[in-house]
Coordinates of C-alpha atoms in Angstrom, one line a residue:
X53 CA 12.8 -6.2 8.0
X54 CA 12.9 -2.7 7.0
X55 CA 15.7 -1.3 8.2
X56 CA 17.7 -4.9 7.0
X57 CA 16.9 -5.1 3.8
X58 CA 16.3 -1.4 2.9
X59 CA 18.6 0.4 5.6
X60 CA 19.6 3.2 4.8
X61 CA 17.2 4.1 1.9
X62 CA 14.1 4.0 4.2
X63 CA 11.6 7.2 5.2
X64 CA 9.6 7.4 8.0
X65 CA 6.7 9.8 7.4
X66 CA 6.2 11.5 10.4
X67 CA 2.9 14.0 11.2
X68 CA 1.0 12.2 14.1
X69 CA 1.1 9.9 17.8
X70 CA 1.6 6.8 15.4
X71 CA 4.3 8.2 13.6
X72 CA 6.4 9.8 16.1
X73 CA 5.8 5.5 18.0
X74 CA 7.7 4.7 15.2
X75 CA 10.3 7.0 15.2
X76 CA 10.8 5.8 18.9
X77 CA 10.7 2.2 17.9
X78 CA 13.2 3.5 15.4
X79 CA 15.9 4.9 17.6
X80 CA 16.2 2.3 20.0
X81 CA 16.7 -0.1 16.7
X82 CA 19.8 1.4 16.4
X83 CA 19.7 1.6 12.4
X84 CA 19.9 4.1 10.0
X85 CA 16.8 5.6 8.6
X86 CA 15.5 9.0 8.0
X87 CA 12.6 11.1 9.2
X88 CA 10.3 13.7 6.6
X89 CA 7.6 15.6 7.2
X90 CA 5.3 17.4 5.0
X91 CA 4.9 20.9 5.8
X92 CA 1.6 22.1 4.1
X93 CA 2.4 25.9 4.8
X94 CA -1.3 25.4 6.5
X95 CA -0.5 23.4 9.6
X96 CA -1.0 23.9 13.3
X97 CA 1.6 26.4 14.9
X98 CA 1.2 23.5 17.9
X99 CA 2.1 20.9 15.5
X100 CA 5.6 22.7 13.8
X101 CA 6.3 23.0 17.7
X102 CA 5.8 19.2 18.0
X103 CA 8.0 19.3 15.4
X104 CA 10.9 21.1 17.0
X105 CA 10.5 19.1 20.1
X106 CA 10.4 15.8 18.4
X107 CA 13.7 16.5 16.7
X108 CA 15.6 17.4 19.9
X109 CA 13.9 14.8 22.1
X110 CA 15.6 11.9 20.1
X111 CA 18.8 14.3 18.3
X112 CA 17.5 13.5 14.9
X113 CA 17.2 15.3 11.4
X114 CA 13.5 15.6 10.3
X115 CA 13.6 16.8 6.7
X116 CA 10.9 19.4 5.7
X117 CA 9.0 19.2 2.5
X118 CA 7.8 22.1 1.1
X119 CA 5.4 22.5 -1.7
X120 CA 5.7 24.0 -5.1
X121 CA 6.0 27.9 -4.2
X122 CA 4.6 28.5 -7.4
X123 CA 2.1 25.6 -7.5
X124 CA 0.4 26.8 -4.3
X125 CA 0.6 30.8 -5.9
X126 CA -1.5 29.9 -8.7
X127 CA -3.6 27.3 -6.7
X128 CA -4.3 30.9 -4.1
X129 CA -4.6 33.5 -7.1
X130 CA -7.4 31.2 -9.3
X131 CA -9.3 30.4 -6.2
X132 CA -8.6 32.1 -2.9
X133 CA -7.2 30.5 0.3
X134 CA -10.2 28.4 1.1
X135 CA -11.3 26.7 -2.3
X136 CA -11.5 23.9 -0.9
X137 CA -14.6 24.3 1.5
X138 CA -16.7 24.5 -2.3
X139 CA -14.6 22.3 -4.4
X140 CA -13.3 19.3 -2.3
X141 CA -9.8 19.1 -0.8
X142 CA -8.5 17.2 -3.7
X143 CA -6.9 20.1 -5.5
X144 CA -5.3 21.5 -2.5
X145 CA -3.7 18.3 -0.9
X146 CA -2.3 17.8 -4.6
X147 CA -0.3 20.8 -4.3
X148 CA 0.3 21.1 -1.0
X149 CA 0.7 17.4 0.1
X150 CA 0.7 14.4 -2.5
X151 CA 3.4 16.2 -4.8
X152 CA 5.4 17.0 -2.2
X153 CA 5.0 13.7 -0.9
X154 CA 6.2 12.0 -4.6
X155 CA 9.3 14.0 -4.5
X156 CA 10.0 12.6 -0.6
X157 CA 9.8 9.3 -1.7
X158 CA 12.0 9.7 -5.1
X159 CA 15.0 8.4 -3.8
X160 CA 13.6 5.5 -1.2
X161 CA 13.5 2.5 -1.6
X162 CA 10.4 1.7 1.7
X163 CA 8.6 4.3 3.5
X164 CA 7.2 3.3 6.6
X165 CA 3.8 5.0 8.0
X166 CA 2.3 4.9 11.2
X167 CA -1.3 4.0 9.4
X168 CA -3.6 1.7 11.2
X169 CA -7.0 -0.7 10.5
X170 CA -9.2 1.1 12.4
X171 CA -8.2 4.6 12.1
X172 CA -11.1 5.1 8.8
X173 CA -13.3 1.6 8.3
X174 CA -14.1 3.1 4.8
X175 CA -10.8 3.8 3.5
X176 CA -8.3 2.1 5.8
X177 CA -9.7 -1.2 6.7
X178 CA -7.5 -3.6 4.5
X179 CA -3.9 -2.3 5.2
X180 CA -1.3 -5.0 5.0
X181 CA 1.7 -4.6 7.2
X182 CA 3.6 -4.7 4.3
X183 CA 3.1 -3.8 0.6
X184 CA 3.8 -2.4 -2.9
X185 CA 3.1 1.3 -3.0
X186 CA 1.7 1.3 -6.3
X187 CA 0.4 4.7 -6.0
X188 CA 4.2 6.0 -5.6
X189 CA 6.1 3.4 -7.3
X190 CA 7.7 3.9 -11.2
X191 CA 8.1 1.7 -13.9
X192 CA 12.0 1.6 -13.3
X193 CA 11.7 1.3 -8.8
X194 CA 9.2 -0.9 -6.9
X195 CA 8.3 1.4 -3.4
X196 CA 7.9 -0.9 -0.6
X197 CA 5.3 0.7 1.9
X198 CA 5.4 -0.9 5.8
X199 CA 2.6 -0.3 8.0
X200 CA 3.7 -1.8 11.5
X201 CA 1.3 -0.4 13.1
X202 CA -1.9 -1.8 10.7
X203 CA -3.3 -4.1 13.6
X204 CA -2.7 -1.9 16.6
X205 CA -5.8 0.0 18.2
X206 CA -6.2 3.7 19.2
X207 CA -5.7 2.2 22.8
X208 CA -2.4 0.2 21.9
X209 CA -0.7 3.3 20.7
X210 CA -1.7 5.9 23.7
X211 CA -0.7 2.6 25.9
X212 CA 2.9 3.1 23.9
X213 CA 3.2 6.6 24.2
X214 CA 2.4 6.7 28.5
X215 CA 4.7 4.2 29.1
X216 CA 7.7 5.2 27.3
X217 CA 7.2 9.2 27.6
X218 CA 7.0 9.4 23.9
X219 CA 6.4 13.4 23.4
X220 CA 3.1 14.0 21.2
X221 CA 1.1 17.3 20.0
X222 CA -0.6 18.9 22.5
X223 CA -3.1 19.4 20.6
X224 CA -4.3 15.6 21.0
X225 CA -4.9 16.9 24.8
X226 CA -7.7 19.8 23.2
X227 CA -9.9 17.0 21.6
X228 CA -7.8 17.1 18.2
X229 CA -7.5 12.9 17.8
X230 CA -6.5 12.9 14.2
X231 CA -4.6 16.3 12.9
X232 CA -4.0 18.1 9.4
X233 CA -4.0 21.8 8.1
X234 CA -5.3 23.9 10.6
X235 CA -8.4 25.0 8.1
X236 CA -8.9 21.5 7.4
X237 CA -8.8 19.7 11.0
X238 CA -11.5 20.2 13.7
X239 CA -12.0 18.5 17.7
X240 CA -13.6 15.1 17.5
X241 CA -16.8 15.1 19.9
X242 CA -17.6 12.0 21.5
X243 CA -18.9 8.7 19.8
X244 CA -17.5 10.4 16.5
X245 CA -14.6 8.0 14.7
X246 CA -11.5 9.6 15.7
X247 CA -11.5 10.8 11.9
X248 CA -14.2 12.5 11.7
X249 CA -12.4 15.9 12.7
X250 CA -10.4 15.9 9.2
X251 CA -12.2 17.1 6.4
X252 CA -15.7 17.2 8.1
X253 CA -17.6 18.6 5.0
X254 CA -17.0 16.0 3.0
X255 CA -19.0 12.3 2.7
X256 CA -16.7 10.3 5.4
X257 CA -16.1 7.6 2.8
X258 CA -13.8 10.1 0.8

């Protein structure tokens, strides 16, 4: 439905296993679409190589977005590198990942995310597959957000990645299940929710 009606002004956001499923699912569509990534300037150095090998594994353009240079300058001047260990990481992901993000999506007209049900029961559990994206939407352009993946488990999407050889970070392989900045992403131990690495000082509900 996506890629009919909305072809070619349709983003995939890709960071993780789920979104780089879609971007399989994607290719062997056949359609036009294209790929963006936000590049927090704190990431991984495993996850720009995923990157790199993501965009020559399927020969496609994955567009970078960069935050504010001079956004994140004041942001590290007024309170260090690591403000947000005290303050929350509400300030930071502002500048370094929501308005980024907003200018990604300026000239879309659907996103698609790789976002599932069970991935956070306290802030993810009533994703539609499809939906208004009334966080990123303007009085004068409705944003159309699809989540295909919203019912699939954990399970489903490892199941989808072994069979068809989809290339992931190998930093999944090192205990990392969900992954963000470097400072702000940690391993998952086991019988934690597979979010529980990101942002581990805060109340999980947040």
């Amino acid at each position: 439905l996506a890629f009919q009606e909305y072809s070619p002004s349709v983003g995939i956001a890709f960071s993780g296993a789920e979104d780089v499923v879609l971007i399989d699912m994607a290719v062997k569509l056949g359609k036009p679409f294209s790929a963006f990534c936000l590049d927090t300037g704190r990431l991984h150095p495993e996850t720009y190589q995923f990157i790199e090998k993501v965009r020559t594994h399927y020969g496609i353009a994955i567009e970078t977005v960069l935050p504010q240079p001079d956004a994140v300058q004041r942001l590290v001047r007024e309170k260090g590198l690591f403000s947000f260990y005290q303050d929350g990481h509400g300030e930071c992901c502002g500048v370094r990942k929501v308005e980024p993000l907003k200018r990604a999506l300026g000239p879309l007209q659907a996103w698609i995310t790789g976002q599932r049900k069970d991935q956070s029961p306290g802030t993810r559990a009533n994703i539609p597959v499809v939906q208004e994206d009334k966080a990123f939407s303007t009085p004068d352009r409705t944003l159309v957000k699809f989540n295909p993946l919203s019912r699939w488990t954990s399970k489903q999407v490892w199941d989808y990645i072994e069979i068809y050889e989809v290339p992931f970070n190998v930093l999944h392989s090192r205990g990392f299940i969900s992954i963000g900045c470097e400072p702000c992403t940690r391993p998952t131990l086991p019988g934690q929710h597979e979010r529980a690495g990101r942002w581990w000082w805060e109340e999980a509900t947040k």
